[in-house]
CSV table of C-alpha atoms and ligand atoms in Angstrom, one decimal:
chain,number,residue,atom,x,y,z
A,1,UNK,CA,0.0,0.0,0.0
A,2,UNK,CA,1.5,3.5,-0.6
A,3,UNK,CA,1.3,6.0,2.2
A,4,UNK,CA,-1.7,7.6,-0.1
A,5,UNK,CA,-3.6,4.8,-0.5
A,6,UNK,CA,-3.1,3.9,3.5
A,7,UNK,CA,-4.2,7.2,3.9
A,8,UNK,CA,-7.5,7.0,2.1
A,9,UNK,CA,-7.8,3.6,3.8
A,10,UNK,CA,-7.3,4.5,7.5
A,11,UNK,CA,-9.8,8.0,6.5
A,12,UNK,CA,-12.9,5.7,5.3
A,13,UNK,CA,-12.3,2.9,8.4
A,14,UNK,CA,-12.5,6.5,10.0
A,15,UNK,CA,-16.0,7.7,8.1
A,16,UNK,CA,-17.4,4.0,8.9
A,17,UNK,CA,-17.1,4.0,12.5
A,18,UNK,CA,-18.9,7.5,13.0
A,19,UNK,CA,-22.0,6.2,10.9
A,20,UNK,CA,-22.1,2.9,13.0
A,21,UNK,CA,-21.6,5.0,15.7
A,22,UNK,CA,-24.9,7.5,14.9
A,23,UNK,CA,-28.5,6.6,15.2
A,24,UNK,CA,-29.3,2.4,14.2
A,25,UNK,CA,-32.6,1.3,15.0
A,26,UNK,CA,-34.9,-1.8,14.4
A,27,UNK,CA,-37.4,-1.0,11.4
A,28,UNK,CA,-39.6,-4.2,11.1
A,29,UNK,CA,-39.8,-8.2,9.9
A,30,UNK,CA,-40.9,-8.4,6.3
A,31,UNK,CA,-42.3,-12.3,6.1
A,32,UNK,CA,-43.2,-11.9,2.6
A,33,UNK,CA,-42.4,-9.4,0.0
A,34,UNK,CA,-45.5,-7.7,0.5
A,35,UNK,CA,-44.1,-6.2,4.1
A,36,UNK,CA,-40.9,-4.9,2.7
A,37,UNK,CA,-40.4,-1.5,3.4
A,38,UNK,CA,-40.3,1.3,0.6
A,39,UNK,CA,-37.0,1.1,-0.9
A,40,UNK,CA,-36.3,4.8,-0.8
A,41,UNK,CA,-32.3,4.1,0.7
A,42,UNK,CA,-29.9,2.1,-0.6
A,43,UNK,CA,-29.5,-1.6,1.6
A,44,UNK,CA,-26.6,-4.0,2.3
A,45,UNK,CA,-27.6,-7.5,3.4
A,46,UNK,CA,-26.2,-10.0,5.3
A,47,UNK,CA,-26.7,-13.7,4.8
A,48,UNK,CA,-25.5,-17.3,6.2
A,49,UNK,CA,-26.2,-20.5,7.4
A,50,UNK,CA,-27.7,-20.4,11.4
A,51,UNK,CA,-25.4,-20.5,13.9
A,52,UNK,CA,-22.8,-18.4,11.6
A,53,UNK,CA,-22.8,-15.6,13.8
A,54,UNK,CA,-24.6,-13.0,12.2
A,55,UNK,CA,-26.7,-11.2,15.0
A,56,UNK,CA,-23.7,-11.6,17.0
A,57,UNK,CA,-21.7,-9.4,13.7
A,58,UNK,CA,-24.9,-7.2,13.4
A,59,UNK,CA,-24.4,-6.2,17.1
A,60,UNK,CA,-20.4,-5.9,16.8
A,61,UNK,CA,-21.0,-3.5,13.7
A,62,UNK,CA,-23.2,-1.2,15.4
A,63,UNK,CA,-22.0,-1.8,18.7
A,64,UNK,CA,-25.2,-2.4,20.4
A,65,UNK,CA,-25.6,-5.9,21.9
A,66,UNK,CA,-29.6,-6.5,22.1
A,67,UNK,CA,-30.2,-4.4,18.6
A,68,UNK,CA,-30.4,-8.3,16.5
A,69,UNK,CA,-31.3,-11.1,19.1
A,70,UNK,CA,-28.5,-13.5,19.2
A,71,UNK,CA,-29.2,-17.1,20.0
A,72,UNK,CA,-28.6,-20.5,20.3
A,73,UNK,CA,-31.9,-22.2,19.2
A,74,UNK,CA,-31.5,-21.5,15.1
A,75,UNK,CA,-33.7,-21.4,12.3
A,76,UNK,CA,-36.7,-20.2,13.9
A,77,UNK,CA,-37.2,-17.2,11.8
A,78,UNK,CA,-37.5,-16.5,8.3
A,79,UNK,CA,-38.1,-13.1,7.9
A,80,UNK,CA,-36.2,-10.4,6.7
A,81,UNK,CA,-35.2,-7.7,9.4
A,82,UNK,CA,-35.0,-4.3,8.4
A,83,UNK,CA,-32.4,-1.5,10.3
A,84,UNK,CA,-32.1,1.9,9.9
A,85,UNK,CA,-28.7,3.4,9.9
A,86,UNK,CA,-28.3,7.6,10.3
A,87,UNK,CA,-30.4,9.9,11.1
A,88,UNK,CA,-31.7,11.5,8.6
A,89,UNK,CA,-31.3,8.2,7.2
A,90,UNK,CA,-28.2,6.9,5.1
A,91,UNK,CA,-29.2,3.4,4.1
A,92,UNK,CA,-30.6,-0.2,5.7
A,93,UNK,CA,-28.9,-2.7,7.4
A,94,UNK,CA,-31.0,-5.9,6.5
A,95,UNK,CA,-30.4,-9.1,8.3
A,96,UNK,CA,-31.6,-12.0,5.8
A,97,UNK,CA,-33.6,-15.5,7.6
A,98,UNK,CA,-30.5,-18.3,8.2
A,99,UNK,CA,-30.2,-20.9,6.2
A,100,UNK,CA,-29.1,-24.7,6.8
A,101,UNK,CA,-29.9,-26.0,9.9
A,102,UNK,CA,-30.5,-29.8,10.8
A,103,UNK,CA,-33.9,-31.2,10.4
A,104,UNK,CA,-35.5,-28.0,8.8
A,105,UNK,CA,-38.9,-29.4,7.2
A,106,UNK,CA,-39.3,-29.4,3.7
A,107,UNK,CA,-41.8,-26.4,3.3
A,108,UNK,CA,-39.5,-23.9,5.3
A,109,UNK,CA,-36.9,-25.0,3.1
A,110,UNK,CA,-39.0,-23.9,0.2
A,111,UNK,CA,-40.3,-20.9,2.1
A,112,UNK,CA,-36.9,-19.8,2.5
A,113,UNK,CA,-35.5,-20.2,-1.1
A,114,UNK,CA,-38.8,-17.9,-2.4
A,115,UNK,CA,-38.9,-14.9,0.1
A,116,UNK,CA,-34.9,-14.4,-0.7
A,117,UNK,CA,-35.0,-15.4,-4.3
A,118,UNK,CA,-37.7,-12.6,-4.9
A,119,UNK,CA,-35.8,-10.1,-2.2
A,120,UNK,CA,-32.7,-10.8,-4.5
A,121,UNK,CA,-34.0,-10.3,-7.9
A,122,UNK,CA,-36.5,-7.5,-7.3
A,123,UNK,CA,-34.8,-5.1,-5.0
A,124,UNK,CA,-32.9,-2.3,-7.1
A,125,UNK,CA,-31.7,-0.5,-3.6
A,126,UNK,CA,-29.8,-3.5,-3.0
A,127,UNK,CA,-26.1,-2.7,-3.0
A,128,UNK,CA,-24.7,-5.4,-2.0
A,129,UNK,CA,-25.0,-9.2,0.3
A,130,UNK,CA,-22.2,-9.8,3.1
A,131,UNK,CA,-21.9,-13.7,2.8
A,132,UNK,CA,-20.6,-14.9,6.1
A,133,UNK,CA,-18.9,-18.1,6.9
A,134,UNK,CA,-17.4,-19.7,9.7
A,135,UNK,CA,-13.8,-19.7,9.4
A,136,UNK,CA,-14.0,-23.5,11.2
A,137,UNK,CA,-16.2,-24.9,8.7
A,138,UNK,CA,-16.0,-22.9,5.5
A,139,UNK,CA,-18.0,-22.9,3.0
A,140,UNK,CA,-21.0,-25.9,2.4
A,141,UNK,CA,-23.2,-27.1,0.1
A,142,UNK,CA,-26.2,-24.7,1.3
A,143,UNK,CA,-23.8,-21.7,1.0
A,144,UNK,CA,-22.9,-22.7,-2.5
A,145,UNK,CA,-26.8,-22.5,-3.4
A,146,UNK,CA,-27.0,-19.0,-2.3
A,147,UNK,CA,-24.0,-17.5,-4.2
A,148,UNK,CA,-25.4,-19.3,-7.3
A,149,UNK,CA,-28.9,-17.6,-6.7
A,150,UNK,CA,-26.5,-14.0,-6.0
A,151,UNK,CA,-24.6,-14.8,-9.0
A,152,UNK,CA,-28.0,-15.0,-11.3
A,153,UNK,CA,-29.4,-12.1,-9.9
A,154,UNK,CA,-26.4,-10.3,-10.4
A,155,UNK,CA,-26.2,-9.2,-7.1
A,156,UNK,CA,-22.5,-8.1,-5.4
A,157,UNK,CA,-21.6,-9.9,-2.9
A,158,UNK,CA,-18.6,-10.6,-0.4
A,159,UNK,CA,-17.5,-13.7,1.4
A,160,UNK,CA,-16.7,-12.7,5.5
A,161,UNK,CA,-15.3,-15.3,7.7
A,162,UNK,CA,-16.5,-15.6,11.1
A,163,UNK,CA,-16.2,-16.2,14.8
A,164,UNK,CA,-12.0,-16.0,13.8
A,165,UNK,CA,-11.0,-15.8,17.3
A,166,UNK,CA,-12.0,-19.7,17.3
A,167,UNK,CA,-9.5,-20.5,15.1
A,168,UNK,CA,-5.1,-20.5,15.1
A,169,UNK,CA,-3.8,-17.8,12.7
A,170,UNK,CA,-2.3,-20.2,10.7
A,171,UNK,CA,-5.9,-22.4,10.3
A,172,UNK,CA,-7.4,-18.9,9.9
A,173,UNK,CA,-5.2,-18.1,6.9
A,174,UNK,CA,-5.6,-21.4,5.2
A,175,UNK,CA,-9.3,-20.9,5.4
A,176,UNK,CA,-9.2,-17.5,3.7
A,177,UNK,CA,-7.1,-18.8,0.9
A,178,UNK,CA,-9.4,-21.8,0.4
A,179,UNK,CA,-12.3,-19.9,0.1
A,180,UNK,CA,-10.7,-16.9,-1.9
A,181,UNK,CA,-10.2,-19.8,-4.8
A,182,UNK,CA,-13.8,-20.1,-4.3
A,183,UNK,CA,-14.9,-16.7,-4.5
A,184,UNK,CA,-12.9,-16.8,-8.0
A,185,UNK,CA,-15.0,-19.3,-9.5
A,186,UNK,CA,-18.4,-16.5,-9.1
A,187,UNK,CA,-18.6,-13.7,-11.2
A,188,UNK,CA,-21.0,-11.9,-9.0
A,189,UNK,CA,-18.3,-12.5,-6.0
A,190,UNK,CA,-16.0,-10.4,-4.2
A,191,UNK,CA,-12.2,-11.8,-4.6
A,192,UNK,CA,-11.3,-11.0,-1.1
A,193,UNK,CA,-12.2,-12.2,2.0
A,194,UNK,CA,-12.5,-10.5,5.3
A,195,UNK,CA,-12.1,-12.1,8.5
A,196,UNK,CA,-14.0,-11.4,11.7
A,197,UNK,CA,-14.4,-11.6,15.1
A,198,UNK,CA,-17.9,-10.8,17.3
A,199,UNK,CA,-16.1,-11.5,20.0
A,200,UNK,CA,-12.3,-9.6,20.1
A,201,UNK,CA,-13.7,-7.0,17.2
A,202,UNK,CA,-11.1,-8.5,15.2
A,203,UNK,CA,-12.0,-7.3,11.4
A,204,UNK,CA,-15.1,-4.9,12.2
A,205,UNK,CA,-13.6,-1.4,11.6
A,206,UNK,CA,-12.7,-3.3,8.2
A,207,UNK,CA,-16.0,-4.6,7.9
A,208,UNK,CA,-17.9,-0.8,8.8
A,209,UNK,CA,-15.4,0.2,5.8
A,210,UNK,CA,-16.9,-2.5,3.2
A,211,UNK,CA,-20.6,-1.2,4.2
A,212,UNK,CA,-20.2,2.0,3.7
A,213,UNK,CA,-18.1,1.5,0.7
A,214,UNK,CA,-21.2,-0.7,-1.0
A,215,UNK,CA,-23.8,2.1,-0.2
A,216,UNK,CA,-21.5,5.0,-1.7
B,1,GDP,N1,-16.2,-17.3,19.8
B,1,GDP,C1,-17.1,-16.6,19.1
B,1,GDP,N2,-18.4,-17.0,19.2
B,1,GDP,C2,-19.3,-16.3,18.4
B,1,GDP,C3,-18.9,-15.3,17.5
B,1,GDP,N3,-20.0,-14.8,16.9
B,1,GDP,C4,-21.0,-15.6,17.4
B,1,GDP,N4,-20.6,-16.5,18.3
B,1,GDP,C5,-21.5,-17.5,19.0
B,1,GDP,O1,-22.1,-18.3,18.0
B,1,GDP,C6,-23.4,-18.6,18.4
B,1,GDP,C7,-24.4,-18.2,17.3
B,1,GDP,O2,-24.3,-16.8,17.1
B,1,GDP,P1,-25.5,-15.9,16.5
B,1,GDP,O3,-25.0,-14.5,16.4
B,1,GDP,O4,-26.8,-16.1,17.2
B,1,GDP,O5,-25.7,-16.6,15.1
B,1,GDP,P2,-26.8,-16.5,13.9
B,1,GDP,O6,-27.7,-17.7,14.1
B,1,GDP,O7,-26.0,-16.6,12.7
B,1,GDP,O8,-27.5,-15.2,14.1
B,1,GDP,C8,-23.7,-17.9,19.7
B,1,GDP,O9,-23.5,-18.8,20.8
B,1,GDP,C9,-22.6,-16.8,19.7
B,1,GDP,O10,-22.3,-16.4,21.0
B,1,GDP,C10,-17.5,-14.9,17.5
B,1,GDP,O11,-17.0,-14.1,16.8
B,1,GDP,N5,-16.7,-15.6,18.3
B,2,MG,MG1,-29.5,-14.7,14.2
């Protein structure tokens, strides 16, 4: 990196953590496309398979821990949950239904593949899909069928490792090689990889940074 470019880096980690830091708030659960909100701001999803981590990220991003309900018990919605970011308001956080889990009945599995399909395809303030994975397990069948649905309807997306603080360095780094070579085989794909941690803030400033970057 020259000094410029470490410059213009270190100024927009700078610009992301003030946003995060402003007004976030809970909008509303769409169950079906007829209870999305208007889509008069640009939006930046994040997907993954339950148990990923993702209200846990949602929380470390904005830095509030109760703002998406973390759990154990996955899979039990699937709904899409709509945040506002800024006040007056600069875009929407939206926090897509997991995906994956054991034993999920058939229907649910259908419901599931409908309600983002159509979110995908038909939402034009859609900048971009944060695809996280868990740097243990990398990525699976299940996450493989969403980046070919992301891929058809040309939506951006980026691969984000996970809960890294689980794994050694040297595992960690392995990982984000393995599934940068994936992330080459996608048009629609990001070809780096970002690792994070909910739980040291390991990668988030970064992370705040790739938002804001997709909404601007
Ligand atoms: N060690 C560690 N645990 C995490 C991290 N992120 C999430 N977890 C744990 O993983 C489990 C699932 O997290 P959650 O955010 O509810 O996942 P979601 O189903 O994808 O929303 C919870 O027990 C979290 O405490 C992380 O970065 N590090
Ligand atoms: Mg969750």
């Amino acid at each position: 990196m020259t000094p410029e470019e470490e410059d213009a880096r270190t100024a927009a980690i700078e610009a992301a953590r003030k946003l995060f830091a402003g007004p976030v708030g809970f909008l509303k659960s769409a169950p079906s496309l007829n209870f999305l909100p208007d889509p008069v701001v640009r939006e930046v999803a994040f997907a993954g398979r339950s148990n990923v981590g993702k209200s846990s990220l949602l929380n470390a991003l904005t830095g509030r821990s109760g703002l998406a309900r973390t759990s154990n018990t996955p899979g039990r919605t699937q709904e899409l949950n709509f945040f506002d970011v800024g006040d007056p308001l600069r875009f929407r956080l939206v926090d897509m239904p997991g995906y994956g889990f054991a034993r999920a009945p058939k229907d649910m599995v259908r419901r599931w593949k409908f309600l983002v399909n159509d979110y995908l395809r038909g939402r034009a303030v859609l900048r971009r899909v944060l695809v996280l994975v868990d740097s243990r397990h990398g990525l699976k069948e299940v996450d493989h069928e969403l980046m070919e649905m992301l891929d058809k309807a040309a939506v951006s997306y980026r691969l984000v490792l996970t809960k890294a603080d689980k794994i050694k360095p040297s595992a960690l780094a392995a990982m984000r090689a393995a599934t940068e070579g994936e992330a080459r085989k996608h048009v629609a794909a990001h070809p780096e990889i970002m690792a994070t941690s909910a739980e040291t803030g390991e990668g988030i400033p970064e992370l705040r940074a790739a938002v804001l970057e997709a909404i601007d």
